[in-house]
Amino acid sequence: MGTYMGHDGAGNRYYENRVDYPFGQHRWVEPGDIHNFDSSSIAPEWHGWMTSMNDQTPSVEEEFLAERTSHVPQGCRSDAGIKSNVGHQEPYFNFHALHNQSQIRSRGYNIGNQVVGLPPNAPDAYYTQPGSPYNSASLKEFKAIGEHSGGRVYKSQKWAERLLTADEKASLEAQRIQVAQDTLNKAKTGGARRLAALRARGAGTIVE
C-alpha cells in the first residue's frame, strides 16, 4: 500500500510509501498497460521522481523550477523563452505513450507507421536540424521547366534525358547524328566554294 502521487498520459499510476519500505524501494509504478510495459514506458517527467533525483512530482514541477532558478543569477541577457534546462519538446509529446520521439516516423512514403500508430501523411515527430533534407522548412518547392508526353514533367535537362523512353532516346540520337552530318556537309560545301573563289581570283597553286 502506498500514497497515490499522480499519473501520466499513458495511464501509469505512481505511488510512494516512505514508512514501510526502505529507500530505493519506496516509490513504484502500476503500468497502464501491463502487457506492453518496460522501464522506458515511464514518462520523462516522472523519471526523476522515480529514481529519487528529486522529490517533486510533475504536478508541482513549474513551482519547483521557478523556486530553484530564482537562486541562480542571470549571467547575460537572453531572449530564450525558458529559464531552466528543460529542453525542446516536439508536438507529439507522449504520442501513444512513446517518449522516444525518434520512433514516431513514417516507415515509407505515404504509408505512416502501423507499429506506433502514425497515420499516413502525418508529419514525423523527431527533431531535425535546420538545413537537413528531412526538415520541412528546408525543402525546396518543385518547379518543372518542361514536360514530355504522358505528363512526365522534369525540373532539369538531366531529368529530361532520364525520363526518355528507349525509342525516344534512339530517335533523339538519330536527330543528333543528322544534325552533325548536316553541319559537316555545310562545312564541306563552304570549303569547296572558298577554294573555287580563290582559283577564280588567281590565287596561284592551291593544295587541297
PDB file of N, CA and C in Angstrom, residues 2 7 32 47 63 72 87-89 123 129 155-157 169 179 192 197 203 205 207:
ATOM      1  N   GLY A   2       0.397   2.259  -0.641  1.00  0.00           N
ATOM      2  CA  GLY A   2       1.157   3.495  -0.696  1.00  0.00           C
ATOM      3  C   GLY A   2       0.256   4.671  -1.001  1.00  0.00           C
ATOM      4  N   HIS A   7      -0.445  10.386 -12.066  1.00  0.00           N
ATOM      5  CA  HIS A   7      -0.385   9.503 -13.222  1.00  0.00           C
ATOM      6  C   HIS A   7       0.115  10.285 -14.424  1.00  0.00           C
ATOM      7  N   GLY A  32      -0.070   1.318 -16.910  1.00  0.00           N
ATOM      8  CA  GLY A  32      -1.378   1.473 -17.510  1.00  0.00           C
ATOM      9  C   GLY A  32      -1.690   0.324 -18.444  1.00  0.00           C
ATOM     10  N   HIS A  47      10.405  10.328 -14.428  1.00  0.00           N
ATOM     11  CA  HIS A  47      11.617   9.527 -14.247  1.00  0.00           C
ATOM     12  C   HIS A  47      12.478  10.060 -13.102  1.00  0.00           C
ATOM     13  N   GLU A  63       6.432  25.136 -10.203  1.00  0.00           N
ATOM     14  CA  GLU A  63       6.769  25.871  -8.967  1.00  0.00           C
ATOM     15  C   GLU A  63       8.162  25.497  -8.485  1.00  0.00           C
ATOM     16  N   VAL A  72      19.514  31.403  -9.017  1.00  0.00           N
ATOM     17  CA  VAL A  72      20.600  31.411  -9.993  1.00  0.00           C
ATOM     18  C   VAL A  72      20.620  32.762 -10.706  1.00  0.00           C
ATOM     19  N   GLY A  87      14.380  21.183 -21.919  1.00  0.00           N
ATOM     20  CA  GLY A  87      14.657  21.495 -23.317  1.00  0.00           C
ATOM     21  C   GLY A  87      13.456  21.453 -24.237  1.00  0.00           C
ATOM     22  N   HIS A  88      13.773  21.342 -25.519  1.00  0.00           N
ATOM     23  CA  HIS A  88      12.779  21.396 -26.594  1.00  0.00           C
ATOM     24  C   HIS A  88      11.856  20.186 -26.561  1.00  0.00           C
ATOM     25  N   GLN A  89      10.592  20.415 -26.834  1.00  0.00           N
ATOM     26  CA  GLN A  89       9.625  19.329 -26.920  1.00  0.00           C
ATOM     27  C   GLN A  89       8.962  19.377 -28.285  1.00  0.00           C
ATOM     28  N   PRO A 123       3.031  14.167 -40.165  1.00  0.00           N
ATOM     29  CA  PRO A 123       4.453  14.545 -40.114  1.00  0.00           C
ATOM     30  C   PRO A 123       5.216  13.728 -39.084  1.00  0.00           C
ATOM     31  N   GLN A 129      17.524  19.146 -37.709  1.00  0.00           N
ATOM     32  CA  GLN A 129      18.182  20.444 -37.696  1.00  0.00           C
ATOM     33  C   GLN A 129      17.816  21.250 -38.935  1.00  0.00           C
ATOM     34  N   LYS A 155      12.512  18.787 -63.996  1.00  0.00           N
ATOM     35  CA  LYS A 155      12.987  20.021 -63.380  1.00  0.00           C
ATOM     36  C   LYS A 155      14.348  20.464 -63.902  1.00  0.00           C
ATOM     37  N   SER A 156      15.000  19.641 -64.705  1.00  0.00           N
ATOM     38  CA  SER A 156      16.299  19.995 -65.261  1.00  0.00           C
ATOM     39  C   SER A 156      16.505  19.215 -66.549  1.00  0.00           C
ATOM     40  N   GLN A 157      17.500  19.625 -67.324  1.00  0.00           N
ATOM     41  CA  GLN A 157      17.785  18.929 -68.562  1.00  0.00           C
ATOM     42  C   GLN A 157      18.248  17.499 -68.312  1.00  0.00           C
ATOM     43  N   LYS A 169      14.973   7.956 -76.885  1.00  0.00           N
ATOM     44  CA  LYS A 169      16.420   8.158 -76.857  1.00  0.00           C
ATOM     45  C   LYS A 169      17.041   7.824 -78.218  1.00  0.00           C
ATOM     46  N   VAL A 179      21.997  16.095 -87.440  1.00  0.00           N
ATOM     47  CA  VAL A 179      22.433  17.489 -87.296  1.00  0.00           C
ATOM     48  C   VAL A 179      23.942  17.596 -87.491  1.00  0.00           C
ATOM     49  N   ALA A 192      34.476  24.124-100.331  1.00  0.00           N
ATOM     50  CA  ALA A 192      34.602  23.996-101.785  1.00  0.00           C
ATOM     51  C   ALA A 192      34.356  25.335-102.469  1.00  0.00           C
ATOM     52  N   ALA A 197      36.461  30.175-105.272  1.00  0.00           N
ATOM     53  CA  ALA A 197      36.619  31.624-105.325  1.00  0.00           C
ATOM     54  C   ALA A 197      38.089  32.011-105.376  1.00  0.00           C
ATOM     55  N   ALA A 203      44.589  32.806-107.289  1.00  0.00           N
ATOM     56  CA  ALA A 203      45.343  32.725-106.028  1.00  0.00           C
ATOM     57  C   ALA A 203      46.575  31.864-106.155  1.00  0.00           C
ATOM     58  N   THR A 205      48.782  28.365-106.934  1.00  0.00           N
ATOM     59  CA  THR A 205      48.619  26.942-106.663  1.00  0.00           C
ATOM     60  C   THR A 205      47.925  26.723-105.327  1.00  0.00           C
ATOM     61  N   VAL A 207      46.675  23.782-102.739  1.00  0.00           N
ATOM     62  CA  VAL A 207      46.770  22.380-102.374  1.00  0.00           C
ATOM     63  C   VAL A 207      45.560  22.007-101.543  1.00  0.00           C
TER      64      VAL A 207
END
